[in-house]
Amino acid sequence: MIEKIVNFLRAAFPFLTVVFLWRLAIPFWNPGGILALVPIFYCTFIRPVPWFMPFGLLFCFLIDYNLGRLCYWTIIYCLCYAINGFQFIVDLPELEYNAIDFFMVFVGVGLVLSEIIHINWTVFGRLIWTFAWMVALYLPITNLIRVVHRDR
């Protein structure tokens, strides 16, 4: 009985991580719950979890709602999902450091395109801070997911 509960919690951990990071929305540290993009990216592209794509799509929409944008991260996520489905050159799960370089491209392009319209020094500083914070937390969050959500 205990083993079934532990296996359920292991399977649910990536989903619970997204919910936790999204609900932990703090303007300076996690604006709009944007840190939830870390497990969304990892569990969709690097280490695919069954039924995670629709869940990630929903939470990208909820991040957009918190940030006051109209389906911005949702479109970026769907575009990356489509590109990943058609590409066969790079095997993302086999890259080292949980493919942090592709995550940096995903988040960097998304952040720059979202803030380019009203760029000033304050927005630029917040953009750099958000990018650096997300990249710094990428490896700890993804390693935690990898350790807890190990294959049974």
mmCIF file of C-alpha atoms in Angstrom:
data_model
loop_
_atom_site.group_PDB
_atom_site.id
_atom_site.type_symbol
_atom_site.label_atom_id
_atom_site.label_comp_id
_atom_site.label_asym_id
_atom_site.label_seq_id
_atom_site.Cartn_x
_atom_site.Cartn_y
_atom_site.Cartn_z
ATOM 1 C CA MET A 1 0.000 0.000 0.000
ATOM 2 C CA ILE A 2 2.757 2.448 0.942
ATOM 3 C CA GLU A 3 4.648 1.531 -2.217
ATOM 4 C CA LYS A 4 1.603 2.425 -4.351
ATOM 5 C CA ILE A 5 1.369 5.820 -2.668
ATOM 6 C CA VAL A 6 5.082 6.468 -3.181
ATOM 7 C CA ASN A 7 4.830 5.447 -6.852
ATOM 8 C CA PHE A 8 1.826 7.737 -7.307
ATOM 9 C CA LEU A 9 3.686 10.666 -5.742
ATOM 10 C CA ARG A 10 6.717 9.969 -7.937
ATOM 11 C CA ALA A 11 4.534 9.978 -11.041
ATOM 12 C CA ALA A 12 2.731 13.135 -9.928
ATOM 13 C CA PHE A 13 5.870 15.032 -8.881
ATOM 14 C CA PRO A 14 6.495 16.860 -12.217
ATOM 15 C CA PHE A 15 2.867 17.992 -12.285
ATOM 16 C CA LEU A 16 2.963 19.096 -8.648
ATOM 17 C CA THR A 17 6.213 20.981 -9.272
ATOM 18 C CA VAL A 18 4.583 23.015 -12.041
ATOM 19 C CA VAL A 19 1.581 23.832 -9.862
ATOM 20 C CA PHE A 20 3.845 24.794 -6.940
ATOM 21 C CA LEU A 21 6.090 27.058 -9.021
ATOM 22 C CA TRP A 22 3.122 28.683 -10.731
ATOM 23 C CA ARG A 23 1.371 29.387 -7.412
ATOM 24 C CA LEU A 24 4.630 30.749 -5.975
ATOM 25 C CA ALA A 25 4.295 33.883 -8.098
ATOM 26 C CA ILE A 26 6.241 36.711 -6.448
ATOM 27 C CA PRO A 27 6.863 39.850 -8.544
ATOM 28 C CA PHE A 28 10.651 40.000 -8.156
ATOM 29 C CA TRP A 29 11.578 36.329 -7.765
ATOM 30 C CA ASN A 30 8.942 34.622 -9.902
ATOM 31 C CA PRO A 31 6.888 37.148 -11.901
ATOM 32 C CA GLY A 32 3.613 35.584 -12.999
ATOM 33 C CA GLY A 33 4.844 32.138 -12.004
ATOM 34 C CA ILE A 34 7.283 32.101 -14.922
ATOM 35 C CA LEU A 35 9.585 29.648 -13.106
ATOM 36 C CA ALA A 36 6.995 26.992 -13.925
ATOM 37 C CA LEU A 37 8.449 27.074 -17.454
ATOM 38 C CA VAL A 38 11.465 25.140 -16.148
ATOM 39 C CA PRO A 39 9.613 21.870 -15.407
ATOM 40 C CA ILE A 40 7.277 22.470 -18.353
ATOM 41 C CA PHE A 41 10.239 22.644 -20.734
ATOM 42 C CA TYR A 42 12.095 19.760 -19.093
ATOM 43 C CA CYS A 43 9.158 17.359 -18.844
ATOM 44 C CA THR A 44 7.982 18.086 -22.381
ATOM 45 C CA PHE A 45 11.179 18.210 -24.415
ATOM 46 C CA ILE A 46 14.077 16.708 -22.445
ATOM 47 C CA ARG A 47 12.495 13.927 -20.416
ATOM 48 C CA PRO A 48 8.966 13.503 -21.778
ATOM 49 C CA VAL A 49 6.337 12.600 -19.204
ATOM 50 C CA PRO A 50 3.095 11.013 -20.443
ATOM 51 C CA TRP A 51 0.198 13.475 -20.678
ATOM 52 C CA PHE A 52 2.435 16.412 -19.857
ATOM 53 C CA MET A 53 1.992 18.352 -23.096
ATOM 54 C CA PRO A 54 -1.683 19.302 -22.483
ATOM 55 C CA PHE A 55 -0.830 20.089 -18.864
ATOM 56 C CA GLY A 56 2.097 22.275 -19.969
ATOM 57 C CA LEU A 57 -0.139 24.000 -22.490
ATOM 58 C CA LEU A 58 -2.676 24.808 -19.780
ATOM 59 C CA PHE A 59 -0.025 26.203 -17.468
ATOM 60 C CA CYS A 60 1.593 28.264 -20.219
ATOM 61 C CA PHE A 61 -1.850 29.813 -20.691
ATOM 62 C CA LEU A 62 -2.106 30.415 -16.934
ATOM 63 C CA ILE A 63 1.354 32.044 -16.910
ATOM 64 C CA ASP A 64 0.159 34.304 -19.734
ATOM 65 C CA TYR A 65 -2.927 35.131 -17.684
ATOM 66 C CA ASN A 66 -0.812 36.051 -14.643
ATOM 67 C CA LEU A 67 1.517 38.194 -16.757
ATOM 68 C CA GLY A 68 -1.358 39.921 -18.544
ATOM 69 C CA ARG A 69 -0.361 38.680 -21.981
ATOM 70 C CA LEU A 70 -2.591 37.178 -24.619
ATOM 71 C CA CYS A 71 -1.378 33.588 -25.183
ATOM 72 C CA TYR A 72 2.263 34.631 -25.581
ATOM 73 C CA TRP A 73 4.069 31.787 -23.763
ATOM 74 C CA THR A 74 1.381 29.403 -25.004
ATOM 75 C CA ILE A 75 2.271 30.232 -28.619
ATOM 76 C CA ILE A 76 6.020 29.992 -27.915
ATOM 77 C CA TYR A 77 5.465 26.588 -26.255
ATOM 78 C CA CYS A 78 3.334 25.271 -29.139
ATOM 79 C CA LEU A 79 5.845 26.559 -31.680
ATOM 80 C CA CYS A 80 8.736 24.843 -29.882
ATOM 81 C CA TYR A 81 6.683 21.651 -29.557
ATOM 82 C CA ALA A 82 6.016 21.673 -33.305
ATOM 83 C CA ILE A 83 9.664 22.380 -34.147
ATOM 84 C CA ASN A 84 10.792 19.607 -31.804
ATOM 85 C CA GLY A 85 8.377 17.192 -33.485
ATOM 86 C CA PHE A 86 9.825 17.906 -36.916
ATOM 87 C CA GLN A 87 13.512 18.068 -36.028
ATOM 88 C CA PHE A 88 15.656 14.962 -36.067
ATOM 89 C CA ILE A 89 19.139 16.480 -35.954
ATOM 90 C CA VAL A 90 19.490 17.010 -32.189
ATOM 91 C CA ASP A 91 18.554 14.350 -29.656
ATOM 92 C CA LEU A 92 17.553 16.553 -26.725
ATOM 93 C CA PRO A 93 17.326 13.819 -24.045
ATOM 94 C CA GLU A 94 20.939 12.795 -24.739
ATOM 95 C CA LEU A 95 22.460 16.269 -24.281
ATOM 96 C CA GLU A 96 24.506 17.013 -21.192
ATOM 97 C CA TYR A 97 23.389 19.304 -18.378
ATOM 98 C CA ASN A 98 19.726 18.540 -19.161
ATOM 99 C CA ALA A 99 19.997 20.565 -22.403
ATOM 100 C CA ILE A 100 20.338 23.868 -20.571
ATOM 101 C CA ASP A 101 21.555 25.544 -23.755
ATOM 102 C CA PHE A 102 18.242 24.853 -25.502
ATOM 103 C CA PHE A 103 16.368 26.057 -22.436
ATOM 104 C CA MET A 104 18.391 29.280 -22.556
ATOM 105 C CA VAL A 105 17.377 29.777 -26.186
ATOM 106 C CA PHE A 106 13.711 29.002 -25.391
ATOM 107 C CA VAL A 107 13.530 31.428 -22.467
ATOM 108 C CA GLY A 108 15.896 34.041 -23.885
ATOM 109 C CA VAL A 109 14.058 34.430 -27.162
ATOM 110 C CA GLY A 110 10.717 34.415 -25.355
ATOM 111 C CA LEU A 111 11.751 37.083 -22.854
ATOM 112 C CA VAL A 112 13.386 39.344 -25.439
ATOM 113 C CA LEU A 113 10.423 39.163 -27.815
ATOM 114 C CA SER A 114 7.965 39.861 -25.004
ATOM 115 C CA GLU A 115 9.765 42.983 -23.769
ATOM 116 C CA ILE A 116 11.185 44.453 -26.980
ATOM 117 C CA ILE A 117 8.193 46.740 -27.519
ATOM 118 C CA HIS A 118 8.679 48.770 -24.332
ATOM 119 C CA ILE A 119 12.385 48.442 -23.753
ATOM 120 C CA ASN A 120 14.104 50.815 -21.345
ATOM 121 C CA TRP A 121 16.834 50.353 -18.763
ATOM 122 C CA THR A 122 14.455 49.134 -16.069
ATOM 123 C CA VAL A 123 12.791 46.589 -18.339
ATOM 124 C CA PHE A 124 16.188 45.519 -19.669
ATOM 125 C CA GLY A 125 17.506 44.973 -16.132
ATOM 126 C CA ARG A 126 14.409 42.958 -15.176
ATOM 127 C CA LEU A 127 14.768 40.917 -18.371
ATOM 128 C CA ILE A 128 18.415 40.088 -17.602
ATOM 129 C CA TRP A 129 17.551 39.272 -13.974
ATOM 130 C CA THR A 130 14.653 36.973 -14.923
ATOM 131 C CA PHE A 131 16.765 35.180 -17.529
ATOM 132 C CA ALA A 132 19.710 34.704 -15.158
ATOM 133 C CA TRP A 133 17.445 33.532 -12.310
ATOM 134 C CA MET A 134 15.638 31.004 -14.501
ATOM 135 C CA VAL A 135 18.880 29.615 -15.906
ATOM 136 C CA ALA A 136 20.431 29.429 -12.429
ATOM 137 C CA LEU A 137 17.470 27.433 -11.115
ATOM 138 C CA TYR A 138 17.164 25.175 -14.175
ATOM 139 C CA LEU A 139 19.678 22.526 -13.122
ATOM 140 C CA PRO A 140 18.560 22.217 -9.472
ATOM 141 C CA ILE A 141 14.887 21.930 -10.449
ATOM 142 C CA THR A 142 15.490 19.471 -13.286
ATOM 143 C CA ASN A 143 17.854 17.340 -11.196
ATOM 144 C CA LEU A 144 15.251 17.190 -8.437
ATOM 145 C CA ILE A 145 12.603 16.086 -10.937
ATOM 146 C CA ARG A 146 14.976 13.506 -12.424
ATOM 147 C CA VAL A 147 15.809 12.036 -9.013
ATOM 148 C CA VAL A 148 12.249 11.921 -7.669
ATOM 149 C CA HIS A 149 10.517 10.932 -10.914
ATOM 150 C CA ARG A 150 12.816 8.068 -11.759
ATOM 151 C CA ASP A 151 11.513 5.344 -14.002
ATOM 152 C CA ARG A 152 9.923 2.467 -12.183
#
